[in-house]
XYZ file of N, CA and C in Angstrom:
240
model
N 100.406 79.993 123.787
C 100.591 81.298 123.159
C 99.233 81.879 122.778
N 99.080 83.159 122.988
C 97.848 83.806 122.590
C 98.119 84.778 121.449
N 97.119 85.576 121.088
C 97.254 86.501 119.962
C 98.408 87.474 120.163
N 98.618 87.961 121.384
C 99.719 88.887 121.641
C 101.062 88.232 121.350
N 101.190 86.956 121.673
C 102.428 86.235 121.382
C 102.643 86.114 119.872
N 101.579 85.864 119.143
C 101.678 85.733 117.688
C 102.128 87.055 117.080
N 101.585 88.160 117.564
C 101.925 89.472 117.015
C 103.399 89.811 117.200
N 104.062 89.187 118.161
C 105.476 89.447 118.400
C 106.391 88.537 117.593
N 105.831 87.573 116.868
C 106.634 86.655 116.070
C 107.129 87.338 114.799
N 108.330 86.984 114.392
C 108.805 87.424 113.088
C 108.010 86.674 112.026
N 108.082 87.173 110.805
C 107.409 86.491 109.706
C 107.915 85.061 109.588
N 109.231 84.898 109.655
C 109.832 83.574 109.478
C 109.415 82.602 110.582
N 109.363 83.085 111.827
C 108.956 82.222 112.944
C 107.483 81.831 112.815
N 106.644 82.781 112.432
C 105.216 82.495 112.273
C 104.991 81.511 111.127
N 105.700 81.705 110.029
C 105.557 80.808 108.884
C 106.031 79.404 109.233
N 107.115 79.302 109.963
C 107.639 78.007 110.368
C 106.629 77.265 111.255
N 106.052 77.983 112.203
C 105.055 77.353 113.073
C 103.817 76.959 112.276
N 103.411 77.811 111.348
C 102.253 77.497 110.507
C 102.513 76.240 109.678
N 103.707 76.117 109.134
C 104.055 74.918 108.364
C 103.993 73.666 109.233
N 104.444 73.766 110.475
C 104.396 72.626 111.393
C 102.949 72.241 111.703
N 102.102 73.236 111.899
C 100.684 72.975 112.168
C 100.048 72.268 110.974
N 100.350 72.726 109.770
C 99.803 72.094 108.568
C 100.238 70.635 108.495
N 101.518 70.383 108.759
C 102.006 68.987 108.744
C 101.246 68.139 109.770
N 101.063 68.687 110.976
C 100.351 67.944 112.018
C 98.911 67.658 111.609
N 98.245 68.633 111.026
C 96.858 68.431 110.609
C 96.765 67.447 109.447
N 97.723 67.508 108.537
C 97.715 66.585 107.396
C 97.899 65.138 107.836
N 98.636 64.929 108.925
C 98.833 63.562 109.421
C 97.536 62.990 109.986
N 96.646 63.855 110.431
C 95.333 63.418 110.900
C 95.346 62.571 112.155
N 96.382 62.678 112.970
C 96.472 61.837 114.152
C 96.089 62.556 115.439
N 95.858 63.855 115.376
C 95.486 64.609 116.578
C 94.004 64.405 116.861
N 93.629 64.361 118.133
C 92.206 64.281 118.483
C 91.460 65.501 117.932
N 90.160 65.380 117.801
C 89.344 66.424 117.196
C 89.532 67.783 117.870
N 89.439 67.831 119.195
C 89.564 69.107 119.898
C 90.930 69.743 119.657
N 91.975 68.929 119.664
C 93.321 69.448 119.404
C 93.434 69.934 117.959
N 92.830 69.216 117.038
C 92.850 69.622 115.627
C 92.172 70.974 115.443
N 91.075 71.177 116.142
C 90.367 72.456 116.055
C 91.240 73.578 116.600
N 91.904 73.342 117.726
C 92.796 74.351 118.304
C 93.963 74.646 117.362
N 94.517 73.598 116.770
C 95.615 73.789 115.812
C 95.145 74.603 114.611
N 93.958 74.289 114.109
C 93.423 75.019 112.967
C 93.242 76.494 113.305
N 92.683 76.775 114.485
C 92.461 78.159 114.889
C 93.781 78.914 115.021
N 94.769 78.275 115.621
C 96.078 78.922 115.748
C 96.702 79.126 114.373
N 96.567 78.133 113.506
C 97.086 78.262 112.152
C 96.452 79.426 111.409
N 95.158 79.619 111.602
C 94.470 80.737 110.959
C 95.024 82.069 111.464
N 95.271 82.169 112.756
C 95.842 83.395 113.322
C 97.252 83.636 112.790
N 98.031 82.570 112.675
C 99.387 82.693 112.134
C 99.351 83.122 110.667
N 98.421 82.558 109.905
C 98.280 82.925 108.494
C 97.952 84.406 108.356
N 97.024 84.870 109.167
C 96.650 86.291 109.124
C 97.834 87.180 109.503
N 98.608 86.745 110.491
C 99.789 87.497 110.913
C 100.801 87.583 109.763
N 101.038 86.462 109.102
C 101.985 86.451 107.981
C 101.497 87.358 106.852
N 100.217 87.304 106.547
C 99.665 88.158 105.499
C 99.831 89.635 105.854
N 99.592 89.987 107.116
C 99.735 91.377 107.547
C 101.192 91.824 107.456
N 102.121 90.951 107.853
C 103.554 91.297 107.769
C 103.978 91.500 106.319
N 103.490 90.645 105.414
C 103.822 90.798 104.000
C 103.247 92.094 103.433
N 102.017 92.405 103.807
C 101.384 93.637 103.328
C 102.160 94.856 103.822
N 102.584 94.834 105.073
C 103.357 95.948 105.628
C 104.698 96.074 104.915
N 105.329 94.953 104.624
C 106.620 94.986 103.928
C 106.445 95.542 102.518
N 105.389 95.141 101.854
C 105.140 95.611 100.497
C 104.915 97.121 100.494
N 104.255 97.634 101.496
C 103.996 99.068 101.575
C 105.288 99.859 101.737
N 106.328 99.237 102.284
C 107.597 99.927 102.496
C 108.522 99.878 101.277
N 108.229 98.987 100.366
C 109.085 98.837 99.194
C 108.825 99.998 98.233
N 109.880 100.537 97.701
C 109.755 101.609 96.729
C 110.479 101.235 95.449
N 110.008 101.777 94.357
C 110.652 101.585 93.071
C 111.419 102.856 92.721
N 112.483 102.679 92.007
C 113.221 103.839 91.513
C 112.482 104.375 90.296
N 112.164 105.670 90.328
C 111.478 106.308 89.212
C 112.523 106.854 88.243
N 112.375 106.515 86.971
C 113.295 106.991 85.948
C 112.650 108.131 85.171
N 113.447 109.117 84.855
C 112.976 110.242 84.056
C 112.988 109.902 82.581
N 112.576 110.859 81.730
C 112.536 110.625 80.282
C 113.905 110.292 79.689
N 114.951 110.736 80.346
C 116.295 110.458 79.855
C 116.855 109.139 80.386
N 116.022 108.402 81.170
C 116.448 107.120 81.714
C 117.260 107.216 82.986
N 117.441 108.400 83.488
C 118.207 108.606 84.720
C 117.279 108.566 85.926
N 117.745 108.038 87.050
C 116.913 108.007 88.256
C 116.521 109.417 88.685
N 115.229 109.576 89.046
C 114.725 110.867 89.493
C 114.156 110.804 90.907
N 114.237 109.707 91.546
C 113.682 109.559 92.887
C 113.021 108.207 93.016
N 112.107 108.115 93.945
C 111.404 106.857 94.168
C 109.905 107.079 94.128
N 109.186 105.985 93.927
C 107.722 106.003 93.969
C 107.275 104.721 94.659
N 106.066 104.699 95.198
C 105.586 103.485 95.867
C 105.555 102.292 94.927
N 105.812 101.121 95.473
C 105.772 99.875 94.718
C 104.334 99.577 94.326
N 104.116 99.179 93.081
C 102.796 98.793 92.598
C 102.888 97.361 92.096
N 102.287 96.434 92.845
C 102.399 95.011 92.531
C 101.569 94.613 91.303
N 100.715 95.462 90.827
C 99.858 95.114 89.682
C 100.586 95.028 88.409
């Protein structure tokens, strides 16, 4: 799989593969070259997951309440 394949993964599929890579690296049984390839792929998967989360957060909206406590519309989500 290359970068284009990663970009087509759902968040859940990318996270699942990333978790498997972490388990494989933690076991420490892969040869050095394979470990490096796994690490590089894991880094790409991590970046993909972060981008998907950021995009999802940008789509989330909060309900804005007026002074009387009644909903008046929506506003962008502010994670702070």
